[in-house]
mmCIF file of C-alpha atoms in Angstrom:
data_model
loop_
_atom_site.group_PDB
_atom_site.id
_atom_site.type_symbol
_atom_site.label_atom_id
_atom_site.label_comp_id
_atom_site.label_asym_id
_atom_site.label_seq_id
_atom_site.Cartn_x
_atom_site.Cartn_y
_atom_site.Cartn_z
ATOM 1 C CA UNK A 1 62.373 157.445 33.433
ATOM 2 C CA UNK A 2 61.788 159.104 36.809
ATOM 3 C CA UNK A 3 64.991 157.631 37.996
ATOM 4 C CA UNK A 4 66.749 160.309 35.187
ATOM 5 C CA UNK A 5 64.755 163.289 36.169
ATOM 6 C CA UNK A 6 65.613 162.416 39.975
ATOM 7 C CA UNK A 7 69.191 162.195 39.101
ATOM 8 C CA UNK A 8 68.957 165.626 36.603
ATOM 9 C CA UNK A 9 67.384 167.487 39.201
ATOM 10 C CA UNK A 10 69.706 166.419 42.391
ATOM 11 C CA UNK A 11 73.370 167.898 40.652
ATOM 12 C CA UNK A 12 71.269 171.331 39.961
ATOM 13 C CA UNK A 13 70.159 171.588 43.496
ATOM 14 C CA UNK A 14 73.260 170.714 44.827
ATOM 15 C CA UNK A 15 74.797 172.937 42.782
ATOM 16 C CA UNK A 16 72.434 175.777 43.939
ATOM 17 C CA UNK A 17 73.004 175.096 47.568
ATOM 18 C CA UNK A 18 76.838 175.051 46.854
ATOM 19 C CA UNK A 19 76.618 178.455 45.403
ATOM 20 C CA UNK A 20 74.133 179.237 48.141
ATOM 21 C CA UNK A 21 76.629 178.376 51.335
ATOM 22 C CA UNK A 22 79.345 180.047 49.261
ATOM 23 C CA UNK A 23 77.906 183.546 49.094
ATOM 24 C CA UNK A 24 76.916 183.051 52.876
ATOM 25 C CA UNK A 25 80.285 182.580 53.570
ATOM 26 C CA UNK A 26 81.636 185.750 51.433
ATOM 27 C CA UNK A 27 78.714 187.735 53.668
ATOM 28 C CA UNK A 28 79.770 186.945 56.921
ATOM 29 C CA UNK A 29 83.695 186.078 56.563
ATOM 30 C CA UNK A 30 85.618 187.422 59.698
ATOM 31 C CA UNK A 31 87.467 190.289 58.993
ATOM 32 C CA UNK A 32 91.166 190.055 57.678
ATOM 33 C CA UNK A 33 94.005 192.677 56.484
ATOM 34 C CA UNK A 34 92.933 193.053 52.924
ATOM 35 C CA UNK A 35 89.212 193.815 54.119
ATOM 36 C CA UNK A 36 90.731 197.014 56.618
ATOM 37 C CA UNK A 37 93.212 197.990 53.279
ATOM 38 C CA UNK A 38 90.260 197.710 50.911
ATOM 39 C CA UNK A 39 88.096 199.862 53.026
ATOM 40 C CA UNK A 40 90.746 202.433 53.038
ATOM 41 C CA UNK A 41 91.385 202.291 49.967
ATOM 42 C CA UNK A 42 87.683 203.284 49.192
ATOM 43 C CA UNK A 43 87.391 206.019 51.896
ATOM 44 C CA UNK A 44 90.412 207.707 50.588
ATOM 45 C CA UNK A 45 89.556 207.740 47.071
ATOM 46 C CA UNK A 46 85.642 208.937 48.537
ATOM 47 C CA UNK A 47 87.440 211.699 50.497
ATOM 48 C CA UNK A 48 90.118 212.856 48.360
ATOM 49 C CA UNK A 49 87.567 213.434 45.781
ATOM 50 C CA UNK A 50 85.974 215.542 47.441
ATOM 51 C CA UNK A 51 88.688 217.712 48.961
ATOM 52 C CA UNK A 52 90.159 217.819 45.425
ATOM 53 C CA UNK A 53 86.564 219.144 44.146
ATOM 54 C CA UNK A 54 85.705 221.631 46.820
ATOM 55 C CA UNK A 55 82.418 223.383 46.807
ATOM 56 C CA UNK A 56 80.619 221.964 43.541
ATOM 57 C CA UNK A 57 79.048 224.179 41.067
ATOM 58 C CA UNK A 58 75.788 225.200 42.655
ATOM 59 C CA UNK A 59 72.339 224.803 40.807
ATOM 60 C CA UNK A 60 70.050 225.699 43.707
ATOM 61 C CA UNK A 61 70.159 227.357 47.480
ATOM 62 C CA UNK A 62 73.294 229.019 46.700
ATOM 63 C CA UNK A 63 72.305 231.201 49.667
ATOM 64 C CA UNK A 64 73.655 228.588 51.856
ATOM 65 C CA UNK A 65 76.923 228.568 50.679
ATOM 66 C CA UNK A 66 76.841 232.302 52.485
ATOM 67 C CA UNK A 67 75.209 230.832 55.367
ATOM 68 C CA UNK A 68 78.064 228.097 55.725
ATOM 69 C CA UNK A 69 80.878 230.818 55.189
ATOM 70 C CA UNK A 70 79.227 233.622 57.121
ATOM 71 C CA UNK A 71 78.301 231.400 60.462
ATOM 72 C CA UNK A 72 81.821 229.686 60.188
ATOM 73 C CA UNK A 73 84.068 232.333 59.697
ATOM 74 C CA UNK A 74 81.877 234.160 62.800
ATOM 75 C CA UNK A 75 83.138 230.871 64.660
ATOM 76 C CA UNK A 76 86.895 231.163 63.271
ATOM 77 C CA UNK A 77 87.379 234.242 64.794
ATOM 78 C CA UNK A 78 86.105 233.559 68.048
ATOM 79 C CA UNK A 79 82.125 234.340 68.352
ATOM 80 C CA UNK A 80 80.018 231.571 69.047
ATOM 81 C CA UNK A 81 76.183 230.638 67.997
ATOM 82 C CA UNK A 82 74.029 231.668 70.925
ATOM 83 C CA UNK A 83 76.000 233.438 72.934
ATOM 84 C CA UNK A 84 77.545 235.776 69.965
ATOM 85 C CA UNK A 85 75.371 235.607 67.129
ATOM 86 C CA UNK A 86 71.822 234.160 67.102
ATOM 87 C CA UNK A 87 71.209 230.906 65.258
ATOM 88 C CA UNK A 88 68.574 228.127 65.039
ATOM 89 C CA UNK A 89 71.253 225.365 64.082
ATOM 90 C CA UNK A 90 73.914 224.302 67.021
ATOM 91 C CA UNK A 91 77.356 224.438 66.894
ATOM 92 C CA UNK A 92 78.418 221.648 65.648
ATOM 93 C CA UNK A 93 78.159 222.449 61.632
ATOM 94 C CA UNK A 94 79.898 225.710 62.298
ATOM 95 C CA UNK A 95 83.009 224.249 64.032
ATOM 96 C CA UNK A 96 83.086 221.823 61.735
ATOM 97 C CA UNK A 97 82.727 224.651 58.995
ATOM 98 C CA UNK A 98 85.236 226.597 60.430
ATOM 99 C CA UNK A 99 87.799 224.011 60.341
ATOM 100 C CA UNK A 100 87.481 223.445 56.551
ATOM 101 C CA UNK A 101 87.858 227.545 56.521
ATOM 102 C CA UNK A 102 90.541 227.114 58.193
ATOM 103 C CA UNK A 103 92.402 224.459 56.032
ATOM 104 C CA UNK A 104 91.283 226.322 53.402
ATOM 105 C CA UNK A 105 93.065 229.634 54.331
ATOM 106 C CA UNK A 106 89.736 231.538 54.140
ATOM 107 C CA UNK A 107 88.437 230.088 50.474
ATOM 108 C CA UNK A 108 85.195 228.930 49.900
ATOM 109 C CA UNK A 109 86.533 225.773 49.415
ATOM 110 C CA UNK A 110 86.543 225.372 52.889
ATOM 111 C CA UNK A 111 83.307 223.745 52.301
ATOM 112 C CA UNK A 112 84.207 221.233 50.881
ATOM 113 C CA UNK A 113 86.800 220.318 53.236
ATOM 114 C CA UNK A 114 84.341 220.478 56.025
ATOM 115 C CA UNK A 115 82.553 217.869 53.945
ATOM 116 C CA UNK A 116 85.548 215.664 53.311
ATOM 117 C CA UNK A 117 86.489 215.710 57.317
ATOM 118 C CA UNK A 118 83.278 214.558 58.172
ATOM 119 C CA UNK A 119 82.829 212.158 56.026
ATOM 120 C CA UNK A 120 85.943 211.038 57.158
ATOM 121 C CA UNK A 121 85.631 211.007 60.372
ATOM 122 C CA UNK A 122 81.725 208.950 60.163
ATOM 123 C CA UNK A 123 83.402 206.696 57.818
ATOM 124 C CA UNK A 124 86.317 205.765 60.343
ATOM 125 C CA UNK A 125 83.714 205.639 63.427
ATOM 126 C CA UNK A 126 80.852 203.340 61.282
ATOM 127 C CA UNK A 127 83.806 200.935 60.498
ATOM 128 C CA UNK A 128 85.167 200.556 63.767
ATOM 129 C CA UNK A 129 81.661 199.846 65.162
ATOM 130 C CA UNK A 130 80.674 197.710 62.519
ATOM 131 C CA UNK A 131 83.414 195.108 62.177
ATOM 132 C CA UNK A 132 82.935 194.313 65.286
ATOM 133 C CA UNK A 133 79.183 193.449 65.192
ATOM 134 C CA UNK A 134 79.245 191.720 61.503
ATOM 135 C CA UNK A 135 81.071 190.539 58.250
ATOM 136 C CA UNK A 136 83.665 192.333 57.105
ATOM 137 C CA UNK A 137 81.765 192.336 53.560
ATOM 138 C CA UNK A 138 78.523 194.103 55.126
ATOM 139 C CA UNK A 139 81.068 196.781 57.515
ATOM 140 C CA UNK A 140 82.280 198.031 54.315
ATOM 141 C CA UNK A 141 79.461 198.552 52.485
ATOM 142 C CA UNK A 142 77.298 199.660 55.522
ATOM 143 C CA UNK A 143 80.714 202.212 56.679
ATOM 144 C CA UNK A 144 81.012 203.225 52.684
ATOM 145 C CA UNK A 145 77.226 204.294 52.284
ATOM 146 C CA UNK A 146 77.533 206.538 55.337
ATOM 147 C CA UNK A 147 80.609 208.394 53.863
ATOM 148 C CA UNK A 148 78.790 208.541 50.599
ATOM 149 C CA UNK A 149 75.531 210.564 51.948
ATOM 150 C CA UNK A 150 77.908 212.555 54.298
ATOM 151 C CA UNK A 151 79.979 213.941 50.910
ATOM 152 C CA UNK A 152 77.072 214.077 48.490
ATOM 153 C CA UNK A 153 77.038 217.284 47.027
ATOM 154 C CA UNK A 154 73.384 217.378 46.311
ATOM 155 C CA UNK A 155 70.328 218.345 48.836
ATOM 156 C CA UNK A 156 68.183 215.597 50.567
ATOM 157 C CA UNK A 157 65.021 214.605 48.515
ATOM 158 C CA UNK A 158 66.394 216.199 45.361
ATOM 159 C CA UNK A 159 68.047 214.939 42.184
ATOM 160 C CA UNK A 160 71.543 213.359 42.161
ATOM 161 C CA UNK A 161 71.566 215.763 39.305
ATOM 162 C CA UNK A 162 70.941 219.377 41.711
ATOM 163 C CA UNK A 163 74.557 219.984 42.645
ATOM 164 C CA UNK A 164 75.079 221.947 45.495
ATOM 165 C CA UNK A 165 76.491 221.833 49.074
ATOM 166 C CA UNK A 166 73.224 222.811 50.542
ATOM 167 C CA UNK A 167 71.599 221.727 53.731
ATOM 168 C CA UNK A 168 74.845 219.383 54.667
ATOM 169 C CA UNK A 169 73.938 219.255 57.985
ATOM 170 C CA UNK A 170 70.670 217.621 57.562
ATOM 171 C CA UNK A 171 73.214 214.768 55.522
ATOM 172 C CA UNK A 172 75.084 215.015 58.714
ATOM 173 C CA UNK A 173 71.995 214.023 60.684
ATOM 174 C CA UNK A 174 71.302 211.072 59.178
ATOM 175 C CA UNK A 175 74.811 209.701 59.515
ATOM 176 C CA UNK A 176 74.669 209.941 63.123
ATOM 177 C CA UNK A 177 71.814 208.386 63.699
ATOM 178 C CA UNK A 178 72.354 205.288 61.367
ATOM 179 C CA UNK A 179 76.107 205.444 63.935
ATOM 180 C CA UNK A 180 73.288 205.392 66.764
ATOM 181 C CA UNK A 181 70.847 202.525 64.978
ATOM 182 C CA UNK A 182 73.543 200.351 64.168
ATOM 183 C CA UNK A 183 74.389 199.821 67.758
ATOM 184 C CA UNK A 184 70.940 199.766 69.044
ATOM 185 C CA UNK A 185 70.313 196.758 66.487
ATOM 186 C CA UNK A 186 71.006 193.809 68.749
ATOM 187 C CA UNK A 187 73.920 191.725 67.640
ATOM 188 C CA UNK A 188 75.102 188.273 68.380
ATOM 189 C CA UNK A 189 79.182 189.523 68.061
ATOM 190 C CA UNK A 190 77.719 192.560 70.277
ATOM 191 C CA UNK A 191 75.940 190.085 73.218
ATOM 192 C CA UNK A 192 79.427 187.760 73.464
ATOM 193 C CA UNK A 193 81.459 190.401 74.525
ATOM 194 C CA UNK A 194 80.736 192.636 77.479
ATOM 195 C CA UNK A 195 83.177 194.954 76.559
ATOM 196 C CA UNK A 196 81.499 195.799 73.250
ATOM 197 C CA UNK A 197 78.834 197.058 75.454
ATOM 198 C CA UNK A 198 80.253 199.678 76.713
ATOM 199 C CA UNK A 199 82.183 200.706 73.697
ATOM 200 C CA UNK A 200 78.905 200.463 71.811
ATOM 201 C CA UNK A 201 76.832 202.748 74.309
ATOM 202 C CA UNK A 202 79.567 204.844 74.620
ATOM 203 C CA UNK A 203 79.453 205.774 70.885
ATOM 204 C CA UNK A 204 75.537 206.140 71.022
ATOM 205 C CA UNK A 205 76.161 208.619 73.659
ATOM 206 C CA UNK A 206 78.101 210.416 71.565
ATOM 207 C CA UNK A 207 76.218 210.776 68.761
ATOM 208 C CA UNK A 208 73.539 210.971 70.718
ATOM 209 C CA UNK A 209 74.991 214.629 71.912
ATOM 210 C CA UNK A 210 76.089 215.999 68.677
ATOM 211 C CA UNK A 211 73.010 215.199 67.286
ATOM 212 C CA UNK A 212 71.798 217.245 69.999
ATOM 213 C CA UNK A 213 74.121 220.249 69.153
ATOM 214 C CA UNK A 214 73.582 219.986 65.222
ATOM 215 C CA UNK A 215 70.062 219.803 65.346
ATOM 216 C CA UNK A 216 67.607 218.935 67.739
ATOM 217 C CA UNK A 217 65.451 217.363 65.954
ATOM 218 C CA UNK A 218 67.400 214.615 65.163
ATOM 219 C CA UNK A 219 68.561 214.185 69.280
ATOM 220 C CA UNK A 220 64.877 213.232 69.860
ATOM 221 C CA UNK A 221 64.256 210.538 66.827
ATOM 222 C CA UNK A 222 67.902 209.244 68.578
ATOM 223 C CA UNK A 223 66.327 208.838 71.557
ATOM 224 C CA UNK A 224 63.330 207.297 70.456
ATOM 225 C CA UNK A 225 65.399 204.720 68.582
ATOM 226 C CA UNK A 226 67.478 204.265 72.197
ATOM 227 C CA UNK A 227 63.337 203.294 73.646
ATOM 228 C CA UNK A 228 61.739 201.266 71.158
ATOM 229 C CA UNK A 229 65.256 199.248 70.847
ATOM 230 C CA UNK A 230 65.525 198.713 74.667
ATOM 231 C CA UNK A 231 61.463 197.801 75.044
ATOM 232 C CA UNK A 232 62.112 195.534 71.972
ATOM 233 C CA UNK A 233 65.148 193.528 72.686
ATOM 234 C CA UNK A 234 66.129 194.713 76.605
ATOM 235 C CA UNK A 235 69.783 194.785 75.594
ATOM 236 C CA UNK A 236 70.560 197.469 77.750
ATOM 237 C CA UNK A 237 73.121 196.216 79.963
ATOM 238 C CA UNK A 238 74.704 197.878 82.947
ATOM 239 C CA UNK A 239 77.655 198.376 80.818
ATOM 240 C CA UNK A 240 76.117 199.895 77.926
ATOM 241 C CA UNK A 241 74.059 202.291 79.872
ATOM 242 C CA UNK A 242 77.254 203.108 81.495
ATOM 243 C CA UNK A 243 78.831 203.536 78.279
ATOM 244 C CA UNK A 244 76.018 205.808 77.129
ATOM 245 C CA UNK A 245 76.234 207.886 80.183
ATOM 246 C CA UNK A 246 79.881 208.247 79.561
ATOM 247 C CA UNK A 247 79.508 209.278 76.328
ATOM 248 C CA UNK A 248 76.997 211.529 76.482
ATOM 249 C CA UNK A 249 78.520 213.411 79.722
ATOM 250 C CA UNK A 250 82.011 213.813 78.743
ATOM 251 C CA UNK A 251 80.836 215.449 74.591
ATOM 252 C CA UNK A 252 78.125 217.216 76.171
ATOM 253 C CA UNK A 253 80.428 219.021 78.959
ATOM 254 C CA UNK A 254 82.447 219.664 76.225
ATOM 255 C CA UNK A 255 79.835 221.704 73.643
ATOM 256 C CA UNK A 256 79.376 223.524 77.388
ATOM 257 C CA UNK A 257 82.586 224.870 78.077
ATOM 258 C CA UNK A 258 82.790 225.824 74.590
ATOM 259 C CA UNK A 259 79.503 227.416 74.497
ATOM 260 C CA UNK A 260 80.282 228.821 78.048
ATOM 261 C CA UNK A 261 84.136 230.423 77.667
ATOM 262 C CA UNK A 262 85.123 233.946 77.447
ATOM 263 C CA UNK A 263 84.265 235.151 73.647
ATOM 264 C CA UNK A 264 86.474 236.700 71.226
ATOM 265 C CA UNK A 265 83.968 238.922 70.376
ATOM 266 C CA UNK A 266 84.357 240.664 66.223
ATOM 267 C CA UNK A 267 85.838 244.138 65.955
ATOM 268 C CA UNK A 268 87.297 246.563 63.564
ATOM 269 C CA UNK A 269 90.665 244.829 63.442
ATOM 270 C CA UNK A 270 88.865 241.680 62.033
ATOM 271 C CA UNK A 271 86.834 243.408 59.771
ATOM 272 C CA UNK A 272 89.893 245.068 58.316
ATOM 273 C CA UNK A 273 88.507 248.636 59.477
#
């Protein structure tokens, strides 16, 4: 009798462990052509939504949507925030404002596209650092979810149902410093090769400055995350630090010179007068 429950039991649990080893496997498989197609696949369909869309019908804080177009069209034509115009946000949402203007040939769709190019452009980075640290399964979902809360068109801590392009900055924010956590998680991929070290640091660095020029607030919880994850895991290598350093310097001169050249201050002419 306890010979056929032993022999019941054993198939089941092999079966389990089969199934088991086989998702495992899925998880972590190394990452081939059809896993870079399928993720662009996904972030085209993510982005071209949103381009296609624009700004979405706005159900609350519709007095950003001014804010957006007023500060980035200030930018377009030459002024800058701080220097020209007086602003508690850096300059980073406004360029990147500006640009969607720009595509936009002046409509408020503009936006949008300022939406769809970042999200495009976080999507691309958090896939590039990410396949190179894990699965191919978990780069794509972890690269995906970043270019999803970059596009949403609703405010943080609201509704999925409160459309509106509100606050995208903040959205922004907390793309760049999941860009920043992800490579201060230590990796095994990450600790093999010396030269993802300074590719890695390099990109914290980045963020790690335009952070600074969006807002902030978010370049200090970045730099506590840079701490606590060297006290914790003392992956800091001379490369990476070099990489940060890098990264940091050559953005941040950058946002300088911008902030720094000669103005093309507004007049009559581009106020039509």
């Amino acid at each position: 009798m306890h010979d056929q429950k032993a022999e019941t039991v054993a198939p089941s649990c092999k079966n389990g462990e089969t199934l088991l080893v086989s998702v495992l496997a899925f998880w972590r498989a190394k990452p081939r052509l059809g896993h870079h197609v399928l993720f662009l696949l996904l972030l085209t369909v993510l982005i071209g939504a949103v381009a296609y869309i624009g700004v979405v019908n706005t159900s609350r804080f519709s007095l950003d949507l001014l804010f957006f177009a007023s500060n980035g069209w200030r930018v377009l034509n030459g002024q800058r925030p701080h220097v020209d115009f007086s602003s508690a946000w850096g300059p980073v949402t406004f360029l990147v404002v500006a640009a969607g203007l720009k595509l936009a040939r002046g409509s408020i769709s503009g936006i949008g596209y300022a939406s769809a190019m970042f999200g495009l452009i976080i999507g691309l980075w958090a896939y590039r650092l990410l396949i190179r640290r894990m699965g191919a399964v978990p780069a794509i979902l972890g690269a995906v979810a970043l270019v999803a809360l970059a596009v949403a068109p609703c405010p943080l801590g609201f509704s999925w149902s409160t459309s509106s392009n509100a606050m995208a900055y903040n959205r922004w924010g907390y793309t760049l410093l999941a860009i920043v956590l992800f490579e201060c998680f230590p990796s095994d991929c990450a600790e093999r090769n010396p030269k993802l070290h300074l590719m890695g640091g390099a990109s914290t660095g980045a963020a790690c400055i335009i952070l600074l020029f969006l807002k902030a607030s978010y370049f200090f919880v970045a730099l506590g995350l840079l701490v606590v994850s060297s006290v914790l895991w003392s992956h800091s290598t001379r490369r990476r630090l070099l990489g940060i350093a890098l990264g940091a310097s050559v953005l941040g001169l950058l946002f300088l010179w911008y902030l720094d050249r000669k103005s093309t201050r507004l007049n009559s002419s581009h106020l039509g007068i």
